[in-house]
Short mmCIF file of C-alpha atoms and ligand atoms in Angstrom, two decimals:
data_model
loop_
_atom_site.label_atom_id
_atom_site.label_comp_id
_atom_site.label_asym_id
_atom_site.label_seq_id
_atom_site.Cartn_x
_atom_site.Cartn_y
_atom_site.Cartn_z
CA UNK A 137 174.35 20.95 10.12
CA UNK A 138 174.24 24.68 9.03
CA UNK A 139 171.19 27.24 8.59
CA UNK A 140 170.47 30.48 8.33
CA UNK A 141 167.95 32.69 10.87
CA UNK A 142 167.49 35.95 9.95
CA UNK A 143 170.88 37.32 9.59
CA UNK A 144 171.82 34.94 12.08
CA UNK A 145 174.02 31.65 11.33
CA UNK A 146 172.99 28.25 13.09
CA UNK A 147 175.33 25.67 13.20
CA UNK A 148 175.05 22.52 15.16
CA UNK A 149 178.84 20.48 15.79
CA UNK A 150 179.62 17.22 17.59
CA UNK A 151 182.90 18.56 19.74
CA UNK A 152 184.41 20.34 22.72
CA UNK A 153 183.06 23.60 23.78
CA UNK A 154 186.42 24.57 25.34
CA UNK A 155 187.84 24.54 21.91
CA UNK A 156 185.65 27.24 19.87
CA UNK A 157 186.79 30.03 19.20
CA UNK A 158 183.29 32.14 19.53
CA UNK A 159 183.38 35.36 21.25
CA UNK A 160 181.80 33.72 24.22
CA UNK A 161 181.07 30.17 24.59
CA UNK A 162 178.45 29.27 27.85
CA UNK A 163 178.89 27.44 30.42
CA UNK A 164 176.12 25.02 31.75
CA UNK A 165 177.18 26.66 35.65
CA UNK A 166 175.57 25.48 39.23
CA UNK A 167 174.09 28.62 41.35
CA UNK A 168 177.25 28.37 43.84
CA UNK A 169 179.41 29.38 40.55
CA UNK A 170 182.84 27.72 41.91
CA UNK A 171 183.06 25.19 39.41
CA UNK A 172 181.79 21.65 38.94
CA UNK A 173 182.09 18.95 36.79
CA UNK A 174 180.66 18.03 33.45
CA UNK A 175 181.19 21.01 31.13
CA UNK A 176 181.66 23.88 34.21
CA UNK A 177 185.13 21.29 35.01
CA UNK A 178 186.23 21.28 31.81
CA UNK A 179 185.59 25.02 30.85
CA UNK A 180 187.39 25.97 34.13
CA UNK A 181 189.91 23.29 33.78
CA UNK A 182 190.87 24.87 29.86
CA UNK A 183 190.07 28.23 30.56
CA UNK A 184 192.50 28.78 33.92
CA UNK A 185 192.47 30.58 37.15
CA UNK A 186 191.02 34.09 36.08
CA UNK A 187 187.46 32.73 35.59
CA UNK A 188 187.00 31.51 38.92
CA UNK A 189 188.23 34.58 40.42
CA UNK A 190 185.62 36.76 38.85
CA UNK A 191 182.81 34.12 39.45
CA UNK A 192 183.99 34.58 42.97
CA UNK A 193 183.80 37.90 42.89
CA UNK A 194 179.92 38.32 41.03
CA UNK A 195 178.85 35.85 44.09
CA UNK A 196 180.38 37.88 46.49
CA UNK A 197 178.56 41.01 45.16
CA UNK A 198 175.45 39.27 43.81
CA UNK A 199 175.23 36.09 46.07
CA UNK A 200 174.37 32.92 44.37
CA UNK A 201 172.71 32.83 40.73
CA UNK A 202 169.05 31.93 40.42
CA UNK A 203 168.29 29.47 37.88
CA UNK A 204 167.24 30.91 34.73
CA UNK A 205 170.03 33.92 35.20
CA UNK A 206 173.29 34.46 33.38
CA UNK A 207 176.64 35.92 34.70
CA UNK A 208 179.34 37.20 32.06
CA UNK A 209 183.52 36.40 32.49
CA UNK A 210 186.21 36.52 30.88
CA UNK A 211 187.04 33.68 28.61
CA UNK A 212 190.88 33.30 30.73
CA UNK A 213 193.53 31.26 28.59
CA UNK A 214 190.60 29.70 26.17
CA UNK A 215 190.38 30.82 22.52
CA UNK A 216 186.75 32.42 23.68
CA UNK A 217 187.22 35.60 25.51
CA UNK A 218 184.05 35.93 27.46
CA UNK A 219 182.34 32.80 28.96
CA UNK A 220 178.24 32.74 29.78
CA UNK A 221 177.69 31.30 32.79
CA UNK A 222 174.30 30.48 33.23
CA UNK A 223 172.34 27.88 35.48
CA UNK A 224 169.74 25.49 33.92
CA UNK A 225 167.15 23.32 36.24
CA UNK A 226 167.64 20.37 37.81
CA UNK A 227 164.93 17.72 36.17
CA UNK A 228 162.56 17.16 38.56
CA UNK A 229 159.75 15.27 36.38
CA UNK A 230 158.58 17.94 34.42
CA UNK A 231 156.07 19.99 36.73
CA UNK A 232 158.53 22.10 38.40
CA UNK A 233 159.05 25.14 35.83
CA UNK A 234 162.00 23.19 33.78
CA UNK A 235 160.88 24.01 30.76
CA UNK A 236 161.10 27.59 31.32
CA UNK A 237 163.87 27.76 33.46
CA UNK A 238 165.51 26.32 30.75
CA UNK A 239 164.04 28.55 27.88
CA UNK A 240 165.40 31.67 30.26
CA UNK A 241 168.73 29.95 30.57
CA UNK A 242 169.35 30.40 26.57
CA UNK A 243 167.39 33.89 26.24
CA UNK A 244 169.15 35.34 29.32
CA UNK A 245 172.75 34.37 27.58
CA UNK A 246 171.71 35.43 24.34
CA UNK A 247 170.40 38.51 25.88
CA UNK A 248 173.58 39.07 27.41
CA UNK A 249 175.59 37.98 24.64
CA UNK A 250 173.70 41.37 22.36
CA UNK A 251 173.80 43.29 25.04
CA UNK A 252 177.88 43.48 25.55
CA UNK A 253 177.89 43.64 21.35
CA UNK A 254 179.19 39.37 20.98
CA UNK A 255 179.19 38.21 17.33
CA UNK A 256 179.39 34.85 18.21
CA UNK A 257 178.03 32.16 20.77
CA UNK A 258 178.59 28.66 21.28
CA UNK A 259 175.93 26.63 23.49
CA UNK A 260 176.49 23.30 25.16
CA UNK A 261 173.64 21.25 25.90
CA UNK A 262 172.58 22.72 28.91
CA UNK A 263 170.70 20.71 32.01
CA UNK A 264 171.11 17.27 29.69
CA UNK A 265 174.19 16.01 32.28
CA UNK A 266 173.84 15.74 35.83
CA UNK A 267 171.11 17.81 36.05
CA UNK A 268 169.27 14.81 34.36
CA UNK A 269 166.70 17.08 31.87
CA UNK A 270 165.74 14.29 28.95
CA UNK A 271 167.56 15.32 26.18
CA UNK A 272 164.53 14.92 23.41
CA UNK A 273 162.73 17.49 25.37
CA UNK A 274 165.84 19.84 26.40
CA UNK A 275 166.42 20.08 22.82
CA UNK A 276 163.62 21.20 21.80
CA UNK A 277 163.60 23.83 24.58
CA UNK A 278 166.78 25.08 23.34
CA UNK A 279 166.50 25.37 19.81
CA UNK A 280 163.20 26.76 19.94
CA UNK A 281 164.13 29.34 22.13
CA UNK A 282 167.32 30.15 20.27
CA UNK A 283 165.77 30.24 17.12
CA UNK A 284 162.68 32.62 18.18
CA UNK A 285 165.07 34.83 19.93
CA UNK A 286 167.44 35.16 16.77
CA UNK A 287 164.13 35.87 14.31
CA UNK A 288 163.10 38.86 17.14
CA UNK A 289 166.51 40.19 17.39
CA UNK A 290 168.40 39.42 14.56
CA UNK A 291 171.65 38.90 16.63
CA UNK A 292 174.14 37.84 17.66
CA UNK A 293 175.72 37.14 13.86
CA UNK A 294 176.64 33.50 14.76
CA UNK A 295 175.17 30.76 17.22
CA UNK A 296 177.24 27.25 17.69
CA UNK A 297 175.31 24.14 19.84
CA UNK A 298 178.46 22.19 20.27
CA UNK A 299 177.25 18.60 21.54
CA UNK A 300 179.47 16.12 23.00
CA UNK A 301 178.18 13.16 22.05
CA UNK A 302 176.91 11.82 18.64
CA UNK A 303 173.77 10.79 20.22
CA UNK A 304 173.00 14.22 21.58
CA UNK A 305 174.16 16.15 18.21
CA UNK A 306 171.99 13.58 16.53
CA UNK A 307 168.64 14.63 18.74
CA UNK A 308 169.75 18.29 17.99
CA UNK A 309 169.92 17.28 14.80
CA UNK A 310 166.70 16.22 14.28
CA UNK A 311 164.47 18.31 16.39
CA UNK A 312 165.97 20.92 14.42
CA UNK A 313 164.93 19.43 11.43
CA UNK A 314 161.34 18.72 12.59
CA UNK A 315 160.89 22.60 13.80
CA UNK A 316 162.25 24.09 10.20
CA UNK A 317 159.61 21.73 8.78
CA UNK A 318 157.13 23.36 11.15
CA UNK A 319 157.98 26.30 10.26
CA UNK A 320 157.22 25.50 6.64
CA UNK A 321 154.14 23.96 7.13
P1 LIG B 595 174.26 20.10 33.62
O1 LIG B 595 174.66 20.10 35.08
O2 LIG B 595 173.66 21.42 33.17
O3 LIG B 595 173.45 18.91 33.25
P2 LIG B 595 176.69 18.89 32.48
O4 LIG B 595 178.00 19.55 32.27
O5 LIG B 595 176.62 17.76 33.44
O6 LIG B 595 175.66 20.07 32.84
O7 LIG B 595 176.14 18.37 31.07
C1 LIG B 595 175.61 19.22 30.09
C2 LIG B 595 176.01 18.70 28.72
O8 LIG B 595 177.34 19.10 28.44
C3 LIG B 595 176.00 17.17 28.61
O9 LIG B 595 175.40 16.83 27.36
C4 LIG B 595 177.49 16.82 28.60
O10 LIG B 595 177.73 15.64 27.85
C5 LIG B 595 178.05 18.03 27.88
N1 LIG B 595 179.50 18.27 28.02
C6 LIG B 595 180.37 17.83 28.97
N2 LIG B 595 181.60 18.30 28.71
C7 LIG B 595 181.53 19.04 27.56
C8 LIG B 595 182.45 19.77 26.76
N3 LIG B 595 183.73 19.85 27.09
N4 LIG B 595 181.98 20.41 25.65
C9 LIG B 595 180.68 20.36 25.31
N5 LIG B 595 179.75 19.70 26.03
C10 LIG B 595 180.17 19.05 27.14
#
C-alpha cells in the first residue's frame, strides 16, 4: 500500500527491515542500547560489529536512553547507512504514558532523520514485540504521528513501515485506511 503526504511518500511492506535500502532504517532499541532480540538482534546481527561500538560509545557519553529518545549510527555492513535507534514503552495497560512515549518514539526519529538531511526512513513496528503494546492501538499511534509530522514538515522524501508479519501489515493496513477516510470526512 502506497500514498502520498505532502511531498512525502508512504509506503507500507510486509518484509525484513534489515533488507531496505532507506537511508536509515530504525531500530525498535532497549534503553541499555547493547542489543536485544526481536528486531534490535536482527538489525545488529545483519548490520555487524560497528553499530554496537558506537551505541557503546553514545551510552558511555550519554548514559542510557530514555524512552521516547532517539540515538543515530551508522548503518555498518547493511544496505541502510544510518540506523535510528530509538526506545518505545513497555505496555503497561495503557495508563502509564504509552501512547505518547510511543508518539515521541516516531517524531524523535523522524526529527532526527530531517535534521541530519535523510531522504528516506523505514519504520518497524515499534513496542508491538516483547514490549507487548496491542498492535490495533500501536498502529494507530504510529501512523498518526508519522503522518501529522510529514504534513508539518514536509520531509523526509520517503517513509517505509516494514511489518513482519501479514497480520501486523494487515492492521497497518487498515488503520491507515480508516485515518485517510478521516481525513476526508
Ligand atoms: P519491541 O521490544 O519494541 O516490542 P520487537 O523487536 O520485540 O520490539 O518487536 C517489534 C516488531 O518488530 C514486532 O512486530 C516484530 O515482529 C518485528 N520484527 C522482528 N524482527 C523484524 C525484522 N527483521 N524486520 C522488521 N520487523 C521485525
Amino acid at each position: 500500500m502506497e500514498l502520498t503526504i505532502n511531498k512525502t511518500r508512504l509506503t507500507l511492506v510486509q518484509g525484513d527491515i534489515t533488507r531496505q535500502d532507506t537511508d536509515a532504517i530504525v531500530n525498535a532499541a532497549n534503553s541499555g542500547l547493547l542489543g536485544g532480540g526481536g528486531v534490535d538482534g536482527a538489525i545488529h546481527r545483519a548490520g555487524g560489529p560497528t553499530i554496537l561500538e558506537e551505541c557503546r560509545k553514545i551510552r558511555a557519553e550519554r548514559g542510557s536512553l530514555p524512552t521516547g529518545q532517539a540515538v543515530i549510527t551508522t548503518g555498518g555492513n547493511l544496505k541502510a547507512r544510518h540506523v535510528i535507534h530509538t526506545v518505545g514503552p513497555v505496555w503497561q495497560g495503557g495508563h502509564s504514558e504509552e501512547a505518547e512515549l510511543l508518539a515521541s518514539a516516531y517524531r524523535e526519529s523522524l526529527k532526527l532523520a530531517v535534521s541530519m538531511r535523510l531522504s528516506s526512513v523505514s519504520f518497524p513496528s515499534i513496542s508491538t514485540g516483547a514490549y507487548g503494546y496491542p498492535v490495533i492501538e500501536a498502529a494507530e499511534i504510529a501512523l498518526k504521528t508519522v503522518t501529522g509530522f510529514l504534513r508539518r514538515e514536509g520531509s523526509p522524501e520517503e517513509v517505509v513501515f516494514v511489518l513482519f508479519s501479514e497480520p501486523v501489515q494487515r492492521v497497518y493496513e487498515q488503520t491507515l485506511q480508516k485515518l485517510m477516510q478521516e481525513m476526508k470526512d
